[in-house]
C-alpha positions as a printed NumPy array, in Angstrom:
array([[   9.879, -100.442,   55.897],
       [  10.133, -101.703,   59.477],
       [  13.721, -100.476,   59.742],
       [  12.598,  -96.996,   58.639],
       [   9.858,  -97.014,   61.26 ],
       [  12.282,  -98.002,   64.006],
       [  14.796,  -95.395,   62.842],
       [  12.037,  -92.766,   62.777],
       [  10.96 ,  -93.684,   66.295],
       [  14.539,  -93.504,   67.503],
       [  15.189,  -90.174,   65.797],
       [  11.937,  -88.67 ,   67.055],
       [  12.689,  -89.891,   70.549],
       [  16.148,  -88.397,   70.55 ],
       [  14.844,  -85.025,   69.352],
       [  11.851,  -84.948,   71.684],
       [  13.888,  -85.989,   74.677],
       [  16.028,  -82.915,   74.287],
       [  13.569,  -81.132,   76.549],
       [  14.003,  -83.721,   79.308],
       [  16.847,  -83.738,   81.77 ],
       [  19.604,  -86.077,   80.753],
       [  21.041,  -86.827,   84.14 ],
       [  22.993,  -90.042,   84.483],
       [  20.997,  -90.853,   87.608],
       [  17.428,  -90.316,   88.723],
       [  16.239,  -88.86 ,   92.013],
       [  16.655,  -92.243,   93.694],
       [  20.299,  -92.396,   92.578],
       [  19.655,  -95.079,   89.959],
       [  21.759,  -95.128,   86.812],
       [  19.96 ,  -94.78 ,   83.484],
       [  20.769,  -98.4  ,   82.658],
       [  19.045,  -99.514,   85.864],
       [  15.978,  -97.392,   85.143],
       [  15.728,  -98.87 ,   81.634],
       [  16.201, -102.44 ,   82.866],
       [  13.585, -101.968,   85.6  ],
       [  11.176, -100.343,   83.147],
       [  11.531, -103.098,   80.562],
       [  10.913, -105.698,   83.265],
       [   7.542, -104.051,   83.996],
       [   6.361, -104.143,   80.372],
       [   3.735, -104.675,   79.199],
       [   2.287, -102.588,   81.99 ],
       [  -0.565, -103.962,   84.065],
       [  -2.537, -100.687,   83.891],
       [  -2.373,  -97.112,   82.627],
       [  -0.974,  -95.718,   85.87 ],
       [   1.957,  -98.144,   85.837],
       [   2.491,  -97.492,   82.119],
       [   2.651,  -93.72 ,   82.641],
       [   5.013,  -94.098,   85.587],
       [   7.352,  -96.471,   83.735],
       [   7.376,  -94.383,   80.561],
       [   7.99 ,  -91.209,   82.555],
       [  10.954,  -92.757,   84.33 ],
       [  12.414,  -94.135,   81.115],
       [  11.838,  -90.842,   79.278],
       [  13.783,  -89.007,   81.991],
       [  16.841,  -91.13 ,   81.163],
       [  17.075,  -89.031,   78.011],
       [  19.036,  -90.004,   74.947],
       [  21.141,  -92.414,   77.001],
       [  18.092,  -94.56 ,   77.792],
       [  16.718,  -94.405,   74.255],
       [  20.095,  -95.415,   72.849],
       [  20.269,  -98.32 ,   75.285],
       [  16.828,  -99.604,   74.274],
       [  17.515,  -99.062,   70.572],
       [  20.747, -101.014,   70.976],
       [  18.724, -104.009,   72.161],
       [  16.799, -104.197,   68.882],
       [  17.674, -107.085,   66.608],
       [  16.726, -107.747,   62.983],
       [  13.048, -108.626,   62.835],
       [  13.72 , -112.135,   61.546],
       [  16.259, -112.902,   64.295],
       [  14.704, -111.695,   67.506],
       [  11.768, -110.524,   69.496],
       [  11.606, -106.737,   69.506],
       [   8.05 , -106.218,   70.735],
       [   9.029, -105.126,   74.249],
       [  11.707, -102.733,   72.985],
       [   9.433, -101.243,   70.309],
       [   6.658, -100.898,   72.906],
       [   9.052,  -99.04 ,   75.217],
       [  10.376,  -96.732,   72.488],
       [   6.861,  -95.977,   71.291],
       [   5.755,  -95.211,   74.857],
       [   8.723,  -92.914,   75.403],
       [   7.969,  -91.061,   72.157],
       [   4.317,  -90.667,   73.14 ],
       [   5.337,  -89.404,   76.566],
       [   7.832,  -86.985,   74.979],
       [   5.219,  -85.686,   72.546],
       [   2.828,  -85.023,   75.444],
       [   5.58 ,  -83.159,   77.27 ],
       [   6.46 ,  -81.133,   74.164],
       [   2.802,  -80.259,   73.519],
       [   2.41 ,  -79.145,   77.12 ],
       [   5.469,  -76.901,   76.841],
       [   4.216,  -75.437,   73.557],
       [   0.807,  -74.65 ,   75.029],
       [   2.439,  -72.912,   77.999],
       [   4.594,  -70.812,   75.697],
       [   1.761,  -69.746,   73.404],
       [  -0.231,  -67.804,   75.989]])
């Protein structure tokens, strides 16, 4: 059941992130792997503003960032996945907000 949930999150993230830019670097010239590592280091976020900023940055890494985080997951009985699941869930939520915003703009 947990594996299906993680797979669903990953799949949803990959599809939803299709609307984000998938540049290898962000505006500050940081590689996606650096953005992900920095974002994970800030989790759990101290407040909503930090959370939104971190999730936005990680979401902009696109499929490359999601794949990197998903690759860090280990079997539930062998590792601690809370931080990675938290990040993936946050990215999906951020992506869904972005998708909803685009849909509302298009349905004028």
